[in-house]
Each structure stands twice: as C-alpha cells, then as structure tokens.
mmCIF file of C-alpha atoms and ligand atoms in Angstrom:
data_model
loop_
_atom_site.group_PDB
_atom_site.id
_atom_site.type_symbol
_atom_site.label_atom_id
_atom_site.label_comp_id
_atom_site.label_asym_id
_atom_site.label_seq_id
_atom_site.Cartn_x
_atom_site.Cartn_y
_atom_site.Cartn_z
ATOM 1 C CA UNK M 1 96.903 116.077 99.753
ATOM 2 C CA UNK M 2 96.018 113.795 96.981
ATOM 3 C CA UNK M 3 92.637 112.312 95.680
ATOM 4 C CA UNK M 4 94.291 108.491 95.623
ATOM 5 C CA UNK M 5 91.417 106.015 97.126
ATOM 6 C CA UNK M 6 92.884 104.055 100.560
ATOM 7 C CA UNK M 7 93.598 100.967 100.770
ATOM 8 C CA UNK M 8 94.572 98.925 103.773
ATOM 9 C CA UNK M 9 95.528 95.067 104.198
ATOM 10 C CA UNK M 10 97.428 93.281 106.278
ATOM 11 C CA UNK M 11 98.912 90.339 108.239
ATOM 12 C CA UNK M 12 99.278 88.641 111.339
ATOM 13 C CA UNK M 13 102.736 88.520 113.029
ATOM 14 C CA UNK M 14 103.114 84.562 113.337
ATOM 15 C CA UNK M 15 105.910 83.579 111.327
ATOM 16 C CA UNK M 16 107.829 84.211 107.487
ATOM 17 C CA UNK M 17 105.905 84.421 104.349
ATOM 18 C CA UNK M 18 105.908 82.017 101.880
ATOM 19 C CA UNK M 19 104.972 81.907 97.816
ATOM 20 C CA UNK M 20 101.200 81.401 99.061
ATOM 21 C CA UNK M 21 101.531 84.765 100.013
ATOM 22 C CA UNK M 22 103.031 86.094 97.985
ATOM 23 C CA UNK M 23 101.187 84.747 94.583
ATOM 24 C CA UNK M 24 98.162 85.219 96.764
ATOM 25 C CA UNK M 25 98.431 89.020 98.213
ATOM 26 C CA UNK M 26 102.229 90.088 98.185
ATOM 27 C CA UNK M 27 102.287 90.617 94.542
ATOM 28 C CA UNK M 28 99.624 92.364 94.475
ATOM 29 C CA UNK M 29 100.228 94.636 96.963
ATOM 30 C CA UNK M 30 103.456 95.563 94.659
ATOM 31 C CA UNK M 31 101.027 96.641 92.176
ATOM 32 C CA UNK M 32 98.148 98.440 93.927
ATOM 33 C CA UNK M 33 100.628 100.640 95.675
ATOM 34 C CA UNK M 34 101.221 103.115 92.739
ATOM 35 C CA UNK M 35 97.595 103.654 92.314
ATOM 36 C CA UNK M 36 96.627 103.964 95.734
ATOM 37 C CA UNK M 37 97.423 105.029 98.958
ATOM 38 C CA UNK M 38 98.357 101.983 100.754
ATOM 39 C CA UNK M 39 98.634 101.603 104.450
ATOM 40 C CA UNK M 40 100.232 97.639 105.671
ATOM 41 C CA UNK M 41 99.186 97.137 108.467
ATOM 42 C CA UNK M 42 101.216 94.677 111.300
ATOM 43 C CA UNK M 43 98.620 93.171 113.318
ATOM 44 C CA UNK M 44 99.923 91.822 116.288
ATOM 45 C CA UNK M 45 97.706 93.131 118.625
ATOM 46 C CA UNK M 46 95.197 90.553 116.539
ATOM 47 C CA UNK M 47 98.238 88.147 116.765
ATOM 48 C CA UNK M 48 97.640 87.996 120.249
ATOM 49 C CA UNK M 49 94.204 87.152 120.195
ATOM 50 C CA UNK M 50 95.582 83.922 119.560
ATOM 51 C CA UNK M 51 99.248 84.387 120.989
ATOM 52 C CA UNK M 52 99.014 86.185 124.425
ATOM 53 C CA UNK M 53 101.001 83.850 125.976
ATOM 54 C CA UNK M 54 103.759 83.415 123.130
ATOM 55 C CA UNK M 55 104.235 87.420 122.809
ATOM 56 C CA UNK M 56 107.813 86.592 121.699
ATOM 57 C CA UNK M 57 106.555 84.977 118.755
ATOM 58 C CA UNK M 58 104.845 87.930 117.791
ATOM 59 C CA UNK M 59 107.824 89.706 118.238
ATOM 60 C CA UNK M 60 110.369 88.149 116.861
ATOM 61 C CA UNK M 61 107.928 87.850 113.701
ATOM 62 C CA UNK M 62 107.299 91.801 113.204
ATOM 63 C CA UNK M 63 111.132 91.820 111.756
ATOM 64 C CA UNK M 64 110.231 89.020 109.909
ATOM 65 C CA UNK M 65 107.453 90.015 108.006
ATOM 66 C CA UNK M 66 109.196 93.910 106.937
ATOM 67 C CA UNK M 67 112.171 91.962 105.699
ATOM 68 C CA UNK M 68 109.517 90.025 103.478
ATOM 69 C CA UNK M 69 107.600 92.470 102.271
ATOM 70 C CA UNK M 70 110.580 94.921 101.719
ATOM 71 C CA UNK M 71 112.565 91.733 99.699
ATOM 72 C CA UNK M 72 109.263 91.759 97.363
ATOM 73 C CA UNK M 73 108.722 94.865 96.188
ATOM 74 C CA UNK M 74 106.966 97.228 98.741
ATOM 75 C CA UNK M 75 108.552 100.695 99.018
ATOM 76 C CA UNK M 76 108.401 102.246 101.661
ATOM 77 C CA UNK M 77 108.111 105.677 100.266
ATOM 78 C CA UNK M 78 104.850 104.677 98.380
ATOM 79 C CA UNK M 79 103.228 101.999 101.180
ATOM 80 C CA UNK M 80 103.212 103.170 104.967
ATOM 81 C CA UNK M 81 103.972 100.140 107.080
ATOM 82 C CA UNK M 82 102.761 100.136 110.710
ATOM 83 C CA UNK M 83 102.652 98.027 113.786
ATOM 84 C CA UNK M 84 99.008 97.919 115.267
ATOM 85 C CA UNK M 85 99.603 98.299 118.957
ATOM 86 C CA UNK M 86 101.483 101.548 118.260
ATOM 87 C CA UNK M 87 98.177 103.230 117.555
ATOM 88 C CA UNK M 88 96.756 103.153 120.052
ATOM 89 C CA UNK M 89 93.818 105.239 119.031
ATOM 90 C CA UNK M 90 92.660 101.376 116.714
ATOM 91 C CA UNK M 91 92.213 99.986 120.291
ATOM 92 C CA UNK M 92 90.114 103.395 121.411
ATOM 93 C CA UNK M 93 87.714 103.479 118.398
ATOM 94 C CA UNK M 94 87.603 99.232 119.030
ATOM 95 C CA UNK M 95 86.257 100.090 122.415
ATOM 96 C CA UNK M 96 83.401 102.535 121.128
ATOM 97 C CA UNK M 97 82.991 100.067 117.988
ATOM 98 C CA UNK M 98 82.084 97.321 120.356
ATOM 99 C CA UNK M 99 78.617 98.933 121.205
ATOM 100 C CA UNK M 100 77.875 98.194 118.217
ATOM 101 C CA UNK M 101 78.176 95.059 117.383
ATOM 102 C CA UNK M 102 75.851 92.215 119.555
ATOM 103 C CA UNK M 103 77.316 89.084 120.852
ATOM 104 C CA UNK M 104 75.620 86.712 119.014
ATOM 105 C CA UNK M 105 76.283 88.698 115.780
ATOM 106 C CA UNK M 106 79.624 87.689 116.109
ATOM 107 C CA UNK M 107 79.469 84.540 117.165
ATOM 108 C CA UNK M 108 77.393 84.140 113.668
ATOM 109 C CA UNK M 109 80.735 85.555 112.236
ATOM 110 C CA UNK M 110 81.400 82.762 109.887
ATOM 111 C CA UNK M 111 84.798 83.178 109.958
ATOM 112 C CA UNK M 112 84.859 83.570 113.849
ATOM 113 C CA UNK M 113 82.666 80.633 113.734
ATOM 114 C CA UNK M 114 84.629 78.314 111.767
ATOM 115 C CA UNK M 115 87.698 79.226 114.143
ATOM 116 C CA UNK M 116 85.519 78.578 117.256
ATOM 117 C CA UNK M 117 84.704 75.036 115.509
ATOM 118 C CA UNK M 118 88.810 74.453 115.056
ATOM 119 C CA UNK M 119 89.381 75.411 118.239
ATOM 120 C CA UNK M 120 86.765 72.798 120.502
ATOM 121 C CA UNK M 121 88.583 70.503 117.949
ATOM 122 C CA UNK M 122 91.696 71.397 119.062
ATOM 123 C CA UNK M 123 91.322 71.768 122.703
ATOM 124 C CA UNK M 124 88.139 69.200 122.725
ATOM 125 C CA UNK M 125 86.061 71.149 125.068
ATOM 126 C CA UNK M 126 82.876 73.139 124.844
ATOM 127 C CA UNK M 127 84.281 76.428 124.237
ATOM 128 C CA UNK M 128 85.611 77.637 127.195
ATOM 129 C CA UNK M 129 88.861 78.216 125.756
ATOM 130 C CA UNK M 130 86.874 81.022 124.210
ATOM 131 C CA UNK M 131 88.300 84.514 125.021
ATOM 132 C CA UNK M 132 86.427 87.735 125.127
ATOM 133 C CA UNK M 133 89.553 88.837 122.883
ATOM 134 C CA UNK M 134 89.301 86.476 120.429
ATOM 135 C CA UNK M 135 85.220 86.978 119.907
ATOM 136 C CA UNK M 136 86.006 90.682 119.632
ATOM 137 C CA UNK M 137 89.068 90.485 116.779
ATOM 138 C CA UNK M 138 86.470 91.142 113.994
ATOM 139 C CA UNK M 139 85.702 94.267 115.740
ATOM 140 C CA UNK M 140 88.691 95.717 116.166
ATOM 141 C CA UNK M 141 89.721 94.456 112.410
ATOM 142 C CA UNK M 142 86.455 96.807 111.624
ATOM 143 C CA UNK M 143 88.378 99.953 113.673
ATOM 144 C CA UNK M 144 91.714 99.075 111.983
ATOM 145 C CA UNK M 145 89.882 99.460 108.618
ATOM 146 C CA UNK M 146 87.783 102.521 109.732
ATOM 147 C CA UNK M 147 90.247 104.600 111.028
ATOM 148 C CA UNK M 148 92.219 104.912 108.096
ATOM 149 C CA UNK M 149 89.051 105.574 105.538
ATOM 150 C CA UNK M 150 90.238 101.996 103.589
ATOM 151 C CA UNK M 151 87.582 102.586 100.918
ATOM 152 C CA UNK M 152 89.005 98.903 99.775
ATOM 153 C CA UNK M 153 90.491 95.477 101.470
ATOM 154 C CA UNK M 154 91.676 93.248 99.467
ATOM 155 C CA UNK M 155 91.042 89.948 101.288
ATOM 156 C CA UNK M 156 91.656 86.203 100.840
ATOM 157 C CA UNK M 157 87.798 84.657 100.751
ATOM 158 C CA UNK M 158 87.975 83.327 104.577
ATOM 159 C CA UNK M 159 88.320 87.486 105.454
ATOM 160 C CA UNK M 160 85.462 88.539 103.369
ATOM 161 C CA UNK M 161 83.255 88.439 106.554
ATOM 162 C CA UNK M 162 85.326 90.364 108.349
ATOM 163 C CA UNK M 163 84.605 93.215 106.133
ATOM 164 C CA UNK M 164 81.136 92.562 105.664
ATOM 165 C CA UNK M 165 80.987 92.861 110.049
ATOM 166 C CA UNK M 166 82.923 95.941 109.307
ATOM 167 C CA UNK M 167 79.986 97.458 106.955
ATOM 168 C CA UNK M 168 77.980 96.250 108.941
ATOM 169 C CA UNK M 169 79.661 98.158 111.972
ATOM 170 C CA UNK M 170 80.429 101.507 110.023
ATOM 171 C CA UNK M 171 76.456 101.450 108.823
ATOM 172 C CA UNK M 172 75.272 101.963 112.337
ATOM 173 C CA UNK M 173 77.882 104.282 113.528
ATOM 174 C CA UNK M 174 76.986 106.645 110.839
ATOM 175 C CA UNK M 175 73.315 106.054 111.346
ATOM 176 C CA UNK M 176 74.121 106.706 114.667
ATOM 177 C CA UNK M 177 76.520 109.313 115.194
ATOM 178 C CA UNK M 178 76.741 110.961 111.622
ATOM 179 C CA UNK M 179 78.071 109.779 108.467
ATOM 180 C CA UNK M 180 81.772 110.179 108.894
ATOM 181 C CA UNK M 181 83.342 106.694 108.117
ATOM 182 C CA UNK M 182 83.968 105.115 105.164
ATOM 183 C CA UNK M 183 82.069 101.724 104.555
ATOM 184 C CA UNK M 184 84.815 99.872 102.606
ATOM 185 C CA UNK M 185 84.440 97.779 99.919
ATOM 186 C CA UNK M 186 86.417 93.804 99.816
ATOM 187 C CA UNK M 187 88.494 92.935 96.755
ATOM 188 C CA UNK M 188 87.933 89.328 96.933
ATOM 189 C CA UNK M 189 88.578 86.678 94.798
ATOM 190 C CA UNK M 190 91.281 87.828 91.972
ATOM 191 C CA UNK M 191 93.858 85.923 94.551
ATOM 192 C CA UNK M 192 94.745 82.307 93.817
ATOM 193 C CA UNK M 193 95.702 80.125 96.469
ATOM 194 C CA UNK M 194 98.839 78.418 96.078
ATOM 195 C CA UNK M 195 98.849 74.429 97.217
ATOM 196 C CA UNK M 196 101.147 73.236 99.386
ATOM 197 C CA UNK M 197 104.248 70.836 98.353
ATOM 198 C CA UNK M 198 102.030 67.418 99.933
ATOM 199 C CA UNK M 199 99.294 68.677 97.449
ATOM 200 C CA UNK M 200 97.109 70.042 100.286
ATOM 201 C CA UNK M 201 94.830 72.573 99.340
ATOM 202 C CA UNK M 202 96.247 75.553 101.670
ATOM 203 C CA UNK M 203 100.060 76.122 102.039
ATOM 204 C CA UNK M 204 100.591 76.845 105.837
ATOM 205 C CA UNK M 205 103.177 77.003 108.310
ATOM 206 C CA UNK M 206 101.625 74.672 110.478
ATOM 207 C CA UNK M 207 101.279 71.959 107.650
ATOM 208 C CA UNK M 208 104.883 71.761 107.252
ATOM 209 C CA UNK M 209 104.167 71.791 103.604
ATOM 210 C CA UNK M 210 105.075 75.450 102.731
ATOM 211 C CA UNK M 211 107.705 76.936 100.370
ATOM 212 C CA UNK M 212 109.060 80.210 102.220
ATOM 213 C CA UNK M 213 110.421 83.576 100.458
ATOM 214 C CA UNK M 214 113.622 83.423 103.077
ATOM 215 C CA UNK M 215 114.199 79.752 102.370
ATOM 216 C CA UNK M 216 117.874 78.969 101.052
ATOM 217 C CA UNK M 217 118.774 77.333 97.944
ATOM 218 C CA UNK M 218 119.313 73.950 99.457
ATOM 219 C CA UNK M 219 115.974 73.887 101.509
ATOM 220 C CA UNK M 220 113.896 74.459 98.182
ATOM 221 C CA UNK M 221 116.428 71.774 96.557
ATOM 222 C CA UNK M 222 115.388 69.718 99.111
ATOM 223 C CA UNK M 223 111.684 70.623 99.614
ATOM 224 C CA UNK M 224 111.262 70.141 95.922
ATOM 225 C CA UNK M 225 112.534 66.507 96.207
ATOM 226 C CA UNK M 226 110.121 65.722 98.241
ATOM 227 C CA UNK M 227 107.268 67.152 96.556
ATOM 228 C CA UNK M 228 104.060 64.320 95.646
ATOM 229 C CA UNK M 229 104.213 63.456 92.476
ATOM 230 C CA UNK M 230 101.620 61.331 90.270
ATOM 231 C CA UNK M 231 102.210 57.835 92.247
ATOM 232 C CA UNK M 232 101.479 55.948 89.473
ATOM 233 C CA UNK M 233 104.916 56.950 87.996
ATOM 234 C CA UNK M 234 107.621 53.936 89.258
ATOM 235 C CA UNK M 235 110.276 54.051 86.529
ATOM 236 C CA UNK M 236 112.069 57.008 85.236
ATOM 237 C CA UNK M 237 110.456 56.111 81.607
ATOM 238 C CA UNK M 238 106.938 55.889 82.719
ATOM 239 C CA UNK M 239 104.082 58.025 80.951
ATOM 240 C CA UNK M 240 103.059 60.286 83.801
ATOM 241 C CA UNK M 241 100.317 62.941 84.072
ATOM 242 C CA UNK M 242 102.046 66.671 85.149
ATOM 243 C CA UNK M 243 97.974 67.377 86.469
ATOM 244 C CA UNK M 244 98.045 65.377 89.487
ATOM 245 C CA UNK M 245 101.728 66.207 90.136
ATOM 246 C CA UNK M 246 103.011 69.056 92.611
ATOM 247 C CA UNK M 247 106.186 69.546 90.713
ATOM 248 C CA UNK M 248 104.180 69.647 87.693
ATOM 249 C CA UNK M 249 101.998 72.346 89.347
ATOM 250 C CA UNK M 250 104.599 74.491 90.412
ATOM 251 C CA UNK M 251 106.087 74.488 87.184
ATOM 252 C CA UNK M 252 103.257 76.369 86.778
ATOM 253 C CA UNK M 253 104.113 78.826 88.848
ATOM 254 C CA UNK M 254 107.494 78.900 88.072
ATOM 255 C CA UNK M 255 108.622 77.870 84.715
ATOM 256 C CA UNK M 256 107.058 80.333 81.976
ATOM 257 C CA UNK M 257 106.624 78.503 78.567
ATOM 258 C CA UNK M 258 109.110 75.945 79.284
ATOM 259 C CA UNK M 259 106.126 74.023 81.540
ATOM 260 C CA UNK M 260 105.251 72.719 77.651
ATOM 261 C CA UNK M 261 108.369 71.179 76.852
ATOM 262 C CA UNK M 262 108.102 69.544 80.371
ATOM 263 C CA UNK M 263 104.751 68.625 80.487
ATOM 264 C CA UNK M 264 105.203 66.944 76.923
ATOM 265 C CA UNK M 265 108.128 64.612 78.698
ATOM 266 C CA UNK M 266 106.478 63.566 81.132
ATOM 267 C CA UNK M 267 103.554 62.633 79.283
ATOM 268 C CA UNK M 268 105.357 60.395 76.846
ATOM 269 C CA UNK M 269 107.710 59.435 79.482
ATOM 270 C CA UNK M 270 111.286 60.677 78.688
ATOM 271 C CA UNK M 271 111.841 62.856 81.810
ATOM 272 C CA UNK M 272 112.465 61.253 84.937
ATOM 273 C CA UNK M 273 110.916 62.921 88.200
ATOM 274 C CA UNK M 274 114.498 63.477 89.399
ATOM 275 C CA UNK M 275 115.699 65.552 86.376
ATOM 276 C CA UNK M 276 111.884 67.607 86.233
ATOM 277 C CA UNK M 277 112.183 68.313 89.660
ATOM 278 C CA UNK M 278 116.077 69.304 89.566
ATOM 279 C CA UNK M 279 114.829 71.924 86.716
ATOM 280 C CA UNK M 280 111.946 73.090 89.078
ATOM 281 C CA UNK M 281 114.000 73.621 91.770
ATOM 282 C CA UNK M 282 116.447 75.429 89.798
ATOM 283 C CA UNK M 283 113.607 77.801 88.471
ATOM 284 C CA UNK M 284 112.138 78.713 91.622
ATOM 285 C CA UNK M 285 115.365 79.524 93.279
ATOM 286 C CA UNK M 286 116.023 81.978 89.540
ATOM 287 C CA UNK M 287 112.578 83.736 90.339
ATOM 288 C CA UNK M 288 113.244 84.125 94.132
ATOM 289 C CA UNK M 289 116.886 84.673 93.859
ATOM 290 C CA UNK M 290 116.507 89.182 93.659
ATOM 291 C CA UNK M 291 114.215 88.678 96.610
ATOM 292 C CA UNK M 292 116.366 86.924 98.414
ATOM 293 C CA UNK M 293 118.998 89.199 97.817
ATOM 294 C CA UNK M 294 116.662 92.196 98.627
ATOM 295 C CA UNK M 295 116.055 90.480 101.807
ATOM 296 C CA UNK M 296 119.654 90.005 102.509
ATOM 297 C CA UNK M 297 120.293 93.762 102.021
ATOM 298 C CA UNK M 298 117.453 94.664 104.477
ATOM 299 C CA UNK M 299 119.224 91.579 107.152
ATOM 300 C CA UNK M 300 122.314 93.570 107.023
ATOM 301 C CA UNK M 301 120.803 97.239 107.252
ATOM 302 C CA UNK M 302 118.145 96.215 110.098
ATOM 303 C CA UNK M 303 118.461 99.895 111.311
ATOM 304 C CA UNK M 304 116.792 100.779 108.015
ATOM 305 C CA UNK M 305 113.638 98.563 109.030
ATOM 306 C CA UNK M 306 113.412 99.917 112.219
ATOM 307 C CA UNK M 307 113.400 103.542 110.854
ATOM 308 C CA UNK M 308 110.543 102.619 108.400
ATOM 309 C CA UNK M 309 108.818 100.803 110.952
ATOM 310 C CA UNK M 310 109.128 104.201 112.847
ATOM 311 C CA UNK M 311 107.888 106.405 110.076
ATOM 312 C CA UNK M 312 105.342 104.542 108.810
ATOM 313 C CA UNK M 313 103.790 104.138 112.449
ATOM 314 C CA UNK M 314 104.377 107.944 112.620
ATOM 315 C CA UNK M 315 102.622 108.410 109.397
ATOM 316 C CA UNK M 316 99.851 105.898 110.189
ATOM 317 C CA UNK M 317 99.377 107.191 113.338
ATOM 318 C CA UNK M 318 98.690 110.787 112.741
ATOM 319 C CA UNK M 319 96.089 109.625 110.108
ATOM 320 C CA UNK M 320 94.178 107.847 113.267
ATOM 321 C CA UNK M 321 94.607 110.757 115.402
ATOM 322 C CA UNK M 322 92.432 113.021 112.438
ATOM 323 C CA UNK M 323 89.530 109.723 112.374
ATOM 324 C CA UNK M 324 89.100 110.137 116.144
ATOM 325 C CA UNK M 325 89.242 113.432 116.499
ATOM 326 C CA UNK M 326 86.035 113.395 114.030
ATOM 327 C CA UNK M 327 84.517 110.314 115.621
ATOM 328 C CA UNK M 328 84.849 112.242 119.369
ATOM 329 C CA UNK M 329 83.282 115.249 117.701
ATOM 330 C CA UNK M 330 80.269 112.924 116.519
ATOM 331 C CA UNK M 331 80.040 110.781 119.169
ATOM 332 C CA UNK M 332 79.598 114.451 121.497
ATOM 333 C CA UNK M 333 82.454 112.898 123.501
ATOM 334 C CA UNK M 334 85.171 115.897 122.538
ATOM 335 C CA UNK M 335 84.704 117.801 126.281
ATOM 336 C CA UNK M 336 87.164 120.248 126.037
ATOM 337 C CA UNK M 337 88.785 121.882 122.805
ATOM 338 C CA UNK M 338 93.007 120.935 122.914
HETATM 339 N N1 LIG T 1 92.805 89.125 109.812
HETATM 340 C C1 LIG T 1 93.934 89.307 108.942
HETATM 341 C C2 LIG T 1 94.699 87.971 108.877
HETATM 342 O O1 LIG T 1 94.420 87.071 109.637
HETATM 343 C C3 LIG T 1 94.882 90.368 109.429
HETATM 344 C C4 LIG T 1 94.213 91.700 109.578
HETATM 345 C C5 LIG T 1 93.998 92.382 110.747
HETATM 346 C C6 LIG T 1 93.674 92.505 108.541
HETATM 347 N N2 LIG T 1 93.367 93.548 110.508
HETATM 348 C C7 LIG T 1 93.154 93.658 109.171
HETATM 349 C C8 LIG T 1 93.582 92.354 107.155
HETATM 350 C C9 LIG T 1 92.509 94.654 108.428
HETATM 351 C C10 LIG T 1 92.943 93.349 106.417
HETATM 352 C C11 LIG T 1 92.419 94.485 107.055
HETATM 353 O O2 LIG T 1 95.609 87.844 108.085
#
C-alpha cells in the first residue's frame, strides 16, 4: 500500500465537457493525480436525481465523459475511473447516512436550496416537483466521498456545501458509531470559471454559449465568429477595448504572450475583429488539437474505455467493500462473520 492522501471528484453524466471544465477542474485533475491517489468518480446515479426519466441521456453521456477526460490527460493507470451505480455499496452506506442527516438540514442546503428556487422557477409551482431523491443527493454525495476515505474534494464554490453536509454527516457517524471515516477537507477556490462565448458569467450546455473539448475545427471557427465583442467597435479601424471583448478574453486563455501584440491593435485600432478573431480561432484549435486527437484514438479503440471503465469500477469497488465492512462492524450490524 502507499501513504498517498485520497482524493475524489467528480461529474455528472449530462453531456461533453467543455474548456470551462477543463480550465476549471480537468486540468487540474491532470496534475493532482501524481501526488495523490485519485478516484473519478461517474455520477449518474446523482444524474438521475435530475434525469430519471431521460436514463438514455445518462447513458449515452458515461462514454462521453471517459473519452474527455482520457483526451486530457488522465491515465488510467494513475486515476481509477468508476461509474457510481456499479457500487452499489455508495447507495448502502447512503441509506444508513440518511439517519443522519434531518430534513430541514437539507433543505437549508444552500446549494439544494438554490436548486429548489430554480426549479419552482422552472416548473412555477410550489415545490411539488420536489423528489425525495433529489433532497437526498447531498447525502449520498457525503457516502460517495466517505467510502473512499477522500481526505480532499476539490470543488467548484456552488459544491462547497456539499462537503460541508458531508462533515457534517461523517462528525456524527463517528460520534456515533466510532471514529472510522474520514471528514474530508474542500479545495475550493484555486478554479477559475471560464465565461461563456455571449459573455455570460457561467459557460453551460444549456446556455448554448459553451466551447466543447470534442468540438471540430469548423464549429470553434464558427463559434468564435460569433463571439460578443466590445459593441462600440463599427469599423475595422476603430479603437476598441480587448476588456469588454470575449475574443479578447479568450485570447487570454489561449494566446500566450501574443495577447500583447493583439491587445495593442485593437486598442489603437489596426486589427479588425475579423482578422483577431480568425487568429483566436486558430489558437484554440493549436491548444486543443493533441486532445482532440487523444480523443479520436480513444473513439476508435472504445473497447479500451470499456475495459478501464471495468477496472477502475473493479478497483473502486473493492475499496467500498473494505469502508463497509468497517462501518457494519461499527454500526454492530455485521451478524454473521463471511
Ligand atoms: N455534484 C457534483 C456535480 O454536480 C458531482 C458529484 C457527485 C461529486 N458526487 C461527488 C463531486 C462527490 C465531488 C465529490 O458535478
């Protein structure tokens, strides 16, 4: 065995990743998986919280989100990938975890809370729409964290209650039971969130505003045309500010030290939006151009996903099966030995 801390994140099976992810968690993940033990987690039973009548969705997105994360960097061999309903030991400990945890507590969730709100929005009704399921996902996101030991979560700032509930939740089963689980720690804030191409502050799928890791050349050539730019910009020789531009912004992102030379045009008004955004466009298809290729190489070997898929959820799994055996143990619920 090794001494390496644990760390666990994950992600919803809804749909592709795009650069918001992957400036915001992906990248990192690269990183933190040579100094820790890294379990990725593929949460679709939490997918269907939301999903349970569009399980194809969450199907067709598992495949998806492997490609992705294989195209950007995670190995395999160093992060053990897993699909959540495969263990089903998460959805055991979530069933003891829920005694735990009172009602109103989570409906104080403010993450929970802030869905509820979208939701009633959404549907325009007083909550009724509200499943039992849904109220409960913070709960079993404490037993997916728990039952691997995660002593850290790194977490986009809307999450960072989840793990607090999950503290929260560990606290009292150890009070209660013995102090056997790990109260993890959250990793917030390092993570930048990427805008999307109308200049709204999230990137999403649902905004139709988001810049994908599978997209094709032509899509981000024609994504990037579209892009808001400073309006007050008419002619091609106009002074312009780059600050309150999107292109200008993902130059950012994108274009290393030649953003000065850029930026400098624009300001004095000898680059044209047409040529900056040609140059953009060019540059982000040069940075995602090996992860495309990755990805392609994963398309064409899908066996290969499938078999990590397998041995991760192997692997995964037999580290859940060790957690409950020690949580039956403490809980006096173990009632025969074998
Ligand atoms: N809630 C996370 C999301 O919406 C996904 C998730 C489920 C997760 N369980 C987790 C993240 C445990 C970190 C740790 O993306």
């Amino acid at each position: 065995m090794n001494d390496k801390k644990i760390i666990l994140t994950g992600d919803r099976p809804t749909g592709k990743l795009h650069i918001g992810h992957y400036f915001g968690s992906l990248q990192n993940r690269v990183k933190l998986q040579d100094e820790y033990e890294q379990y990725i987690l593929i949460a679709d039973v939490q997918a269907l919280t939301d999903n349970f009548n569009n399980s194809d969705k969450v199907r067709n997105s598992i495949r998806e989100l492997v490609l992705d994360y294989l195209a950007c960097g995670i190995d395999p061999n160093k992060s053990t990938i897993y699909i959540q309903s495969m263990i089903p030991e998460v959805a055991e400990l979530t069933v003891f975890f829920s005694n735990l945890v009172t009602v109103s507590r989570l409906q104080r969730n403010p993450t929970v809370k802030t869905e509820i709100a979208q939701k009633k929005e959404l549907f325009g009704n007083d909550g009724e729409s509200i499943t039992y399921g849904f109220l409960g996902y913070p709960v079993s996101q404490a037993a997916d964290i728990a039952i691997f030991g995660a002593h850290i979560v790194p977490v986009g700032e809307d999450q960072f209650p989840m793990i607090e509930q999950t503290r929260e939740i560990v606290r009292k089963f150890n009070s209660t039971y013995g102090d056997i689980l790990v109260e993890p720690e959250a990793l917030v804030g390092k993570f930048p969130r990427v805008k999307g191409l109308d200049g709204n502050a999230k990137m999403g799928k649902s905004l139709g505003n988001a810049i994908y890791l599978s997209d094709t050349k032509e899509e981000i050539e024609r994504k990037v045309m579209n892009a808001v730019t400073d309006k007050t910009k008419i002619r091609k020789d106009d002074k312009a500010n780059p600050d309150v531009c999107m292109v200008g912004y993902y130059h950012n992102l994108f274009s290393g030290d030649e953003k000065e030379i850029v930026f400098d045009e624009c300001r004095s008004g000898s680059r044209g939006c047409v040529a900056c955004k040609k140059q953009l466009a060019s540059n982000i298809n040069r940075y995602l151009e090996p992860i495309r290729e990755k990805r392609k190489y994963y398309e064409e070997h899908m066996d290969l996903v499938d078999e990590i898929l397998i041995k991760g959820t192997k692997r995964a799994r037999s580290k859940a099966k060790e957690t409950m055996k020690k949580v039956k143990e403490a809980m006096k619920i173990d009632y025969f030995k074998n």
